[in-house]
PDB file of N, CA and C in Angstrom:
ATOM      1  N   UNK A   1       0.848  -1.166   0.000  1.00 58.00           N
ATOM      2  CA  UNK A   1       0.000   0.000   0.000  1.00 58.00           C
ATOM      3  C   UNK A   1       0.897   1.232   0.000  1.00 58.00           C
ATOM      4  N   UNK A   2       0.438   2.262  -0.685  1.00 66.00           N
ATOM      5  CA  UNK A   2       1.176   3.511  -0.758  1.00 66.00           C
ATOM      6  C   UNK A   2       0.335   4.609  -0.115  1.00 66.00           C
ATOM      7  N   UNK A   3       0.920   5.315   0.811  1.00 71.00           N
ATOM      8  CA  UNK A   3       0.229   6.418   1.472  1.00 71.00           C
ATOM      9  C   UNK A   3       0.783   7.735   0.962  1.00 71.00           C
ATOM     10  N   UNK A   4      -0.055   8.746   0.892  1.00 80.00           N
ATOM     11  CA  UNK A   4       0.379  10.046   0.382  1.00 80.00           C
ATOM     12  C   UNK A   4       0.069  11.132   1.392  1.00 80.00           C
ATOM     13  N   UNK A   5       0.929  12.136   1.419  1.00 87.00           N
ATOM     14  CA  UNK A   5       0.717  13.315   2.235  1.00 87.00           C
ATOM     15  C   UNK A   5       0.520  14.488   1.281  1.00 87.00           C
ATOM     16  N   UNK A   6      -0.384  15.405   1.585  1.00 93.00           N
ATOM     17  CA  UNK A   6      -0.606  16.528   0.678  1.00 93.00           C
ATOM     18  C   UNK A   6       0.642  17.399   0.545  1.00 93.00           C
ATOM     19  N   UNK A   7       0.858  17.882  -0.655  1.00 95.00           N
ATOM     20  CA  UNK A   7       1.937  18.817  -0.928  1.00 95.00           C
ATOM     21  C   UNK A   7       1.374  20.057  -1.599  1.00 95.00           C
ATOM     22  N   UNK A   8       2.199  21.092  -1.677  1.00 97.00           N
ATOM     23  CA  UNK A   8       1.776  22.355  -2.280  1.00 97.00           C
ATOM     24  C   UNK A   8       2.624  22.616  -3.521  1.00 97.00           C
ATOM     25  N   UNK A   9       1.980  22.950  -4.628  1.00 98.00           N
ATOM     26  CA  UNK A   9       2.661  23.218  -5.882  1.00 98.00           C
ATOM     27  C   UNK A   9       3.468  24.517  -5.773  1.00 98.00           C
ATOM     28  N   UNK A  10       4.773  24.412  -6.038  1.00 98.00           N
ATOM     29  CA  UNK A  10       5.650  25.580  -6.020  1.00 98.00           C
ATOM     30  C   UNK A  10       5.938  26.107  -7.421  1.00 98.00           C
ATOM     31  N   UNK A  11       5.953  25.206  -8.407  1.00 97.00           N
ATOM     32  CA  UNK A  11       6.335  25.593  -9.754  1.00 97.00           C
ATOM     33  C   UNK A  11       5.646  24.674 -10.757  1.00 97.00           C
ATOM     34  N   UNK A  12       5.234  25.244 -11.879  1.00 97.00           N
ATOM     35  CA  UNK A  12       4.631  24.469 -12.966  1.00 97.00           C
ATOM     36  C   UNK A  12       5.362  24.820 -14.257  1.00 97.00           C
ATOM     37  N   UNK A  13       5.873  23.797 -14.929  1.00 96.00           N
ATOM     38  CA  UNK A  13       6.514  23.965 -16.236  1.00 96.00           C
ATOM     39  C   UNK A  13       5.952  22.898 -17.154  1.00 96.00           C
ATOM     40  N   UNK A  14       4.921  23.249 -17.896  1.00 94.00           N
ATOM     41  CA  UNK A  14       4.231  22.273 -18.732  1.00 94.00           C
ATOM     42  C   UNK A  14       3.556  21.245 -17.841  1.00 94.00           C
ATOM     43  N   UNK A  15       3.893  19.977 -18.016  1.00 95.00           N
ATOM     44  CA  UNK A  15       3.317  18.905 -17.197  1.00 95.00           C
ATOM     45  C   UNK A  15       4.177  18.586 -15.970  1.00 95.00           C
ATOM     46  N   UNK A  16       5.362  19.194 -15.867  1.00 97.00           N
ATOM     47  CA  UNK A  16       6.250  18.959 -14.711  1.00 97.00           C
ATOM     48  C   UNK A  16       5.944  19.986 -13.635  1.00 97.00           C
ATOM     49  N   UNK A  17       5.819  19.510 -12.411  1.00 98.00           N
ATOM     50  CA  UNK A  17       5.547  20.390 -11.279  1.00 98.00           C
ATOM     51  C   UNK A  17       6.544  20.108 -10.162  1.00 98.00           C
ATOM     52  N   UNK A  18       6.780  21.117  -9.342  1.00 98.00           N
ATOM     53  CA  UNK A  18       7.577  20.951  -8.135  1.00 98.00           C
ATOM     54  C   UNK A  18       6.616  21.060  -6.963  1.00 98.00           C
ATOM     55  N   UNK A  19       6.661  20.066  -6.088  1.00 97.00           N
ATOM     56  CA  UNK A  19       5.724  19.982  -4.965  1.00 97.00           C
ATOM     57  C   UNK A  19       6.508  20.069  -3.659  1.00 97.00           C
ATOM     58  N   UNK A  20       6.047  20.948  -2.759  1.00 96.00           N
ATOM     59  CA  UNK A  20       6.676  21.105  -1.447  1.00 96.00           C
ATOM     60  C   UNK A  20       5.933  20.267  -0.425  1.00 96.00           C
ATOM     61  N   UNK A  21       6.715  19.512   0.342  1.00 92.00           N
ATOM     62  CA  UNK A  21       6.212  18.733   1.463  1.00 92.00           C
ATOM     63  C   UNK A  21       6.940  19.216   2.713  1.00 92.00           C
ATOM     64  N   UNK A  22       6.473  18.861   3.893  1.00 86.00           N
ATOM     65  CA  UNK A  22       7.222  19.241   5.096  1.00 86.00           C
ATOM     66  C   UNK A  22       8.659  18.704   5.023  1.00 86.00           C
ATOM     67  N   UNK A  23       9.615  19.600   4.941  1.00 88.00           N
ATOM     68  CA  UNK A  23      11.015  19.209   4.963  1.00 88.00           C
ATOM     69  C   UNK A  23      11.649  18.855   3.632  1.00 88.00           C
ATOM     70  N   UNK A  24      10.899  18.862   2.525  1.00 94.00           N
ATOM     71  CA  UNK A  24      11.494  18.514   1.241  1.00 94.00           C
ATOM     72  C   UNK A  24      10.619  18.967   0.076  1.00 94.00           C
ATOM     73  N   UNK A  25      11.221  18.985  -1.109  1.00 97.00           N
ATOM     74  CA  UNK A  25      10.470  19.220  -2.339  1.00 97.00           C
ATOM     75  C   UNK A  25      10.752  18.064  -3.283  1.00 97.00           C
ATOM     76  N   UNK A  26       9.785  17.797  -4.152  1.00 96.00           N
ATOM     77  CA  UNK A  26       9.935  16.718  -5.137  1.00 96.00           C
ATOM     78  C   UNK A  26       9.287  17.144  -6.445  1.00 96.00           C
ATOM     79  N   UNK A  27       9.762  16.559  -7.525  1.00 97.00           N
ATOM     80  CA  UNK A  27       9.163  16.790  -8.834  1.00 97.00           C
ATOM     81  C   UNK A  27       8.116  15.717  -9.107  1.00 97.00           C
ATOM     82  N   UNK A  28       7.107  16.101  -9.878  1.00 97.00           N
ATOM     83  CA  UNK A  28       6.042  15.165 -10.246  1.00 97.00           C
ATOM     84  C   UNK A  28       5.499  15.570 -11.611  1.00 97.00           C
ATOM     85  N   UNK A  29       4.615  14.753 -12.135  1.00 97.00           N
ATOM     86  CA  UNK A  29       3.911  15.063 -13.375  1.00 97.00           C
ATOM     87  C   UNK A  29       2.487  15.470 -13.035  1.00 97.00           C
ATOM     88  N   UNK A  30       1.954  16.432 -13.773  1.00 95.00           N
ATOM     89  CA  UNK A  30       0.609  16.931 -13.495  1.00 95.00           C
ATOM     90  C   UNK A  30      -0.449  15.865 -13.729  1.00 95.00           C
ATOM     91  N   UNK A  31      -0.180  14.901 -14.564  1.00 86.00           N
ATOM     92  CA  UNK A  31      -1.102  13.779 -14.740  1.00 86.00           C
ATOM     93  C   UNK A  31      -2.456  14.156 -15.302  1.00 86.00           C
ATOM     94  N   UNK A  32      -2.507  15.185 -16.118  1.00 85.00           N
ATOM     95  CA  UNK A  32      -3.779  15.591 -16.706  1.00 85.00           C
ATOM     96  C   UNK A  32      -4.581  16.546 -15.835  1.00 85.00           C
ATOM     97  N   UNK A  33      -4.166  16.728 -14.585  1.00 83.00           N
ATOM     98  CA  UNK A  33      -4.844  17.686 -13.711  1.00 83.00           C
ATOM     99  C   UNK A  33      -4.441  19.100 -14.107  1.00 83.00           C
ATOM    100  N   UNK A  34      -5.360  20.044 -14.007  1.00 92.00           N
ATOM    101  CA  UNK A  34      -5.105  21.445 -14.336  1.00 92.00           C
ATOM    102  C   UNK A  34      -4.594  22.151 -13.085  1.00 92.00           C
ATOM    103  N   UNK A  35      -3.307  21.951 -12.760  1.00 96.00           N
ATOM    104  CA  UNK A  35      -2.736  22.483 -11.526  1.00 96.00           C
ATOM    105  C   UNK A  35      -2.123  23.853 -11.762  1.00 96.00           C
ATOM    106  N   UNK A  36      -2.054  24.620 -10.666  1.00 96.00           N
ATOM    107  CA  UNK A  36      -1.391  25.918 -10.712  1.00 96.00           C
ATOM    108  C   UNK A  36      -0.604  26.115  -9.426  1.00 96.00           C
ATOM    109  N   UNK A  37       0.326  27.046  -9.450  1.00 98.00           N
ATOM    110  CA  UNK A  37       1.126  27.342  -8.265  1.00 98.00           C
ATOM    111  C   UNK A  37       0.199  27.684  -7.101  1.00 98.00           C
ATOM    112  N   UNK A  38       0.471  27.079  -5.952  1.00 97.00           N
ATOM    113  CA  UNK A  38      -0.336  27.304  -4.756  1.00 97.00           C
ATOM    114  C   UNK A  38      -1.370  26.230  -4.483  1.00 97.00           C
ATOM    115  N   UNK A  39      -1.669  25.388  -5.486  1.00 97.00           N
ATOM    116  CA  UNK A  39      -2.624  24.293  -5.277  1.00 97.00           C
ATOM    117  C   UNK A  39      -2.040  23.261  -4.311  1.00 97.00           C
ATOM    118  N   UNK A  40      -2.910  22.664  -3.514  1.00 97.00           N
ATOM    119  CA  UNK A  40      -2.544  21.523  -2.682  1.00 97.00           C
ATOM    120  C   UNK A  40      -2.931  20.269  -3.447  1.00 97.00           C
ATOM    121  N   UNK A  41      -2.030  19.292  -3.487  1.00 96.00           N
ATOM    122  CA  UNK A  41      -2.262  18.103  -4.305  1.00 96.00           C
ATOM    123  C   UNK A  41      -1.860  16.831  -3.569  1.00 96.00           C
ATOM    124  N   UNK A  42      -2.422  15.731  -4.041  1.00 95.00           N
ATOM    125  CA  UNK A  42      -1.991  14.397  -3.639  1.00 95.00           C
ATOM    126  C   UNK A  42      -1.247  13.813  -4.826  1.00 95.00           C
ATOM    127  N   UNK A  43      -0.084  13.229  -4.548  1.00 94.00           N
ATOM    128  CA  UNK A  43       0.757  12.645  -5.589  1.00 94.00           C
ATOM    129  C   UNK A  43       0.953  11.166  -5.268  1.00 94.00           C
ATOM    130  N   UNK A  44       0.764  10.327  -6.269  1.00 93.00           N
ATOM    131  CA  UNK A  44       1.009   8.894  -6.143  1.00 93.00           C
ATOM    132  C   UNK A  44       1.960   8.479  -7.242  1.00 93.00           C
ATOM    133  N   UNK A  45       3.057   7.830  -6.871  1.00 92.00           N
ATOM    134  CA  UNK A  45       4.040   7.326  -7.824  1.00 92.00           C
ATOM    135  C   UNK A  45       4.519   8.420  -8.783  1.00 92.00           C
ATOM    136  N   UNK A  46       4.673   9.635  -8.265  1.00 94.00           N
ATOM    137  CA  UNK A  46       5.205  10.734  -9.063  1.00 94.00           C
ATOM    138  C   UNK A  46       4.213  11.426  -9.970  1.00 94.00           C
ATOM    139  N   UNK A  47       2.914  11.152  -9.780  1.00 95.00           N
ATOM    140  CA  UNK A  47       1.880  11.752 -10.623  1.00 95.00           C
ATOM    141  C   UNK A  47       0.813  12.388  -9.729  1.00 95.00           C
ATOM    142  N   UNK A  48       0.452  13.632 -10.030  1.00 95.00           N
ATOM    143  CA  UNK A  48      -0.629  14.295  -9.298  1.00 95.00           C
ATOM    144  C   UNK A  48      -1.927  13.560  -9.606  1.00 95.00           C
ATOM    145  N   UNK A  49      -2.604  13.087  -8.561  1.00 93.00           N
ATOM    146  CA  UNK A  49      -3.846  12.348  -8.768  1.00 93.00           C
ATOM    147  C   UNK A  49      -5.063  13.115  -8.283  1.00 93.00           C
ATOM    148  N   UNK A  50      -4.843  14.167  -7.479  1.00 94.00           N
ATOM    149  CA  UNK A  50      -5.993  14.910  -6.969  1.00 94.00           C
ATOM    150  C   UNK A  50      -5.559  16.290  -6.496  1.00 94.00           C
ATOM    151  N   UNK A  51      -6.403  17.277  -6.769  1.00 96.00           N
ATOM    152  CA  UNK A  51      -6.222  18.623  -6.235  1.00 96.00           C
ATOM    153  C   UNK A  51      -7.127  18.727  -5.013  1.00 96.00           C
ATOM    154  N   UNK A  52      -6.578  19.229  -3.912  1.00 95.00           N
ATOM    155  CA  UNK A  52      -7.321  19.358  -2.663  1.00 95.00           C
ATOM    156  C   UNK A  52      -7.614  20.819  -2.345  1.00 95.00           C
ATOM    157  N   UNK A  53      -8.648  21.045  -1.560  1.00 95.00           N
ATOM    158  CA  UNK A  53      -8.857  22.382  -1.022  1.00 95.00           C
ATOM    159  C   UNK A  53      -7.842  22.596   0.091  1.00 95.00           C
ATOM    160  N   UNK A  54      -7.586  23.840   0.430  1.00 94.00           N
ATOM    161  CA  UNK A  54      -6.655  24.138   1.527  1.00 94.00           C
ATOM    162  C   UNK A  54      -7.150  23.504   2.831  1.00 94.00           C
ATOM    163  N   UNK A  55      -8.463  23.494   3.036  1.00 95.00           N
ATOM    164  CA  UNK A  55      -9.037  22.913   4.250  1.00 95.00           C
ATOM    165  C   UNK A  55      -8.791  21.402   4.299  1.00 95.00           C
ATOM    166  N   UNK A  56      -9.047  20.719   3.198  1.00 92.00           N
ATOM    167  CA  UNK A  56      -8.824  19.267   3.160  1.00 92.00           C
ATOM    168  C   UNK A  56      -7.347  18.926   3.336  1.00 92.00           C
ATOM    169  N   UNK A  57      -6.466  19.735   2.741  1.00 92.00           N
ATOM    170  CA  UNK A  57      -5.032  19.506   2.893  1.00 92.00           C
ATOM    171  C   UNK A  57      -4.612  19.671   4.351  1.00 92.00           C
ATOM    172  N   UNK A  58      -5.143  20.683   5.028  1.00 90.00           N
ATOM    173  CA  UNK A  58      -4.801  20.910   6.436  1.00 90.00           C
ATOM    174  C   UNK A  58      -5.273  19.752   7.311  1.00 90.00           C
ATOM    175  N   UNK A  59      -6.452  19.243   7.037  1.00 89.00           N
ATOM    176  CA  UNK A  59      -6.978  18.105   7.800  1.00 89.00           C
ATOM    177  C   UNK A  59      -6.099  16.878   7.596  1.00 89.00           C
ATOM    178  N   UNK A  60      -5.746  16.594   6.343  1.00 85.00           N
ATOM    179  CA  UNK A  60      -4.906  15.427   6.048  1.00 85.00           C
ATOM    180  C   UNK A  60      -3.515  15.581   6.661  1.00 85.00           C
ATOM    181  N   UNK A  61      -2.940  16.782   6.565  1.00 84.00           N
ATOM    182  CA  UNK A  61      -1.612  16.992   7.150  1.00 84.00           C
ATOM    183  C   UNK A  61      -1.630  16.830   8.663  1.00 84.00           C
ATOM    184  N   UNK A  62      -2.705  17.272   9.303  1.00 83.00           N
ATOM    185  CA  UNK A  62      -2.770  17.140  10.760  1.00 83.00           C
ATOM    186  C   UNK A  62      -2.786  15.672  11.175  1.00 83.00           C
ATOM    187  N   UNK A  63      -3.323  14.810  10.333  1.00 78.00           N
ATOM    188  CA  UNK A  63      -3.331  13.375  10.624  1.00 78.00           C
ATOM    189  C   UNK A  63      -1.919  12.792  10.588  1.00 78.00           C
ATOM    190  N   UNK A  64      -0.999  13.437   9.863  1.00 73.00           N
ATOM    191  CA  UNK A  64       0.380  12.970   9.755  1.00 73.00           C
ATOM    192  C   UNK A  64       1.270  13.499  10.854  1.00 73.00           C
ATOM    193  N   UNK A  65       0.821  14.514  11.589  1.00 71.00           N
ATOM    194  CA  UNK A  65       1.669  15.092  12.642  1.00 71.00           C
ATOM    195  C   UNK A  65       1.958  14.069  13.730  1.00 71.00           C
ATOM    196  N   UNK A  66       3.188  14.066  14.175  1.00 60.00           N
ATOM    197  CA  UNK A  66       3.592  13.141  15.231  1.00 60.00           C
ATOM    198  C   UNK A  66       3.178  13.748  16.567  1.00 60.00           C
ATOM    199  N   UNK A  67       2.472  12.991  17.341  1.00 56.00           N
ATOM    200  CA  UNK A  67       2.025  13.440  18.661  1.00 56.00           C
ATOM    201  C   UNK A  67       2.958  12.859  19.702  1.00 56.00           C
ATOM    202  N   UNK A  68       3.583  13.716  20.493  1.00 50.00           N
ATOM    203  CA  UNK A  68       4.483  13.215  21.539  1.00 50.00           C
ATOM    204  C   UNK A  68       4.026  13.688  22.907  1.00 50.00           C
TER     205      UNK A  68
END
């Protein structure tokens, strides 16, 4: 199983996008989604599979926070 954490689009160049995650950035393919800088997205296997609202991204990210 593959789990994904929401990322935020930093750059779009054609179908290639740069996505920021907590502590790192990664490149991905837009995968047919109409993404723009600032969008929150879910990426699976290097391909954007869903655009999220800021609210949904915040909820999903909070589920990933480590509670100590």
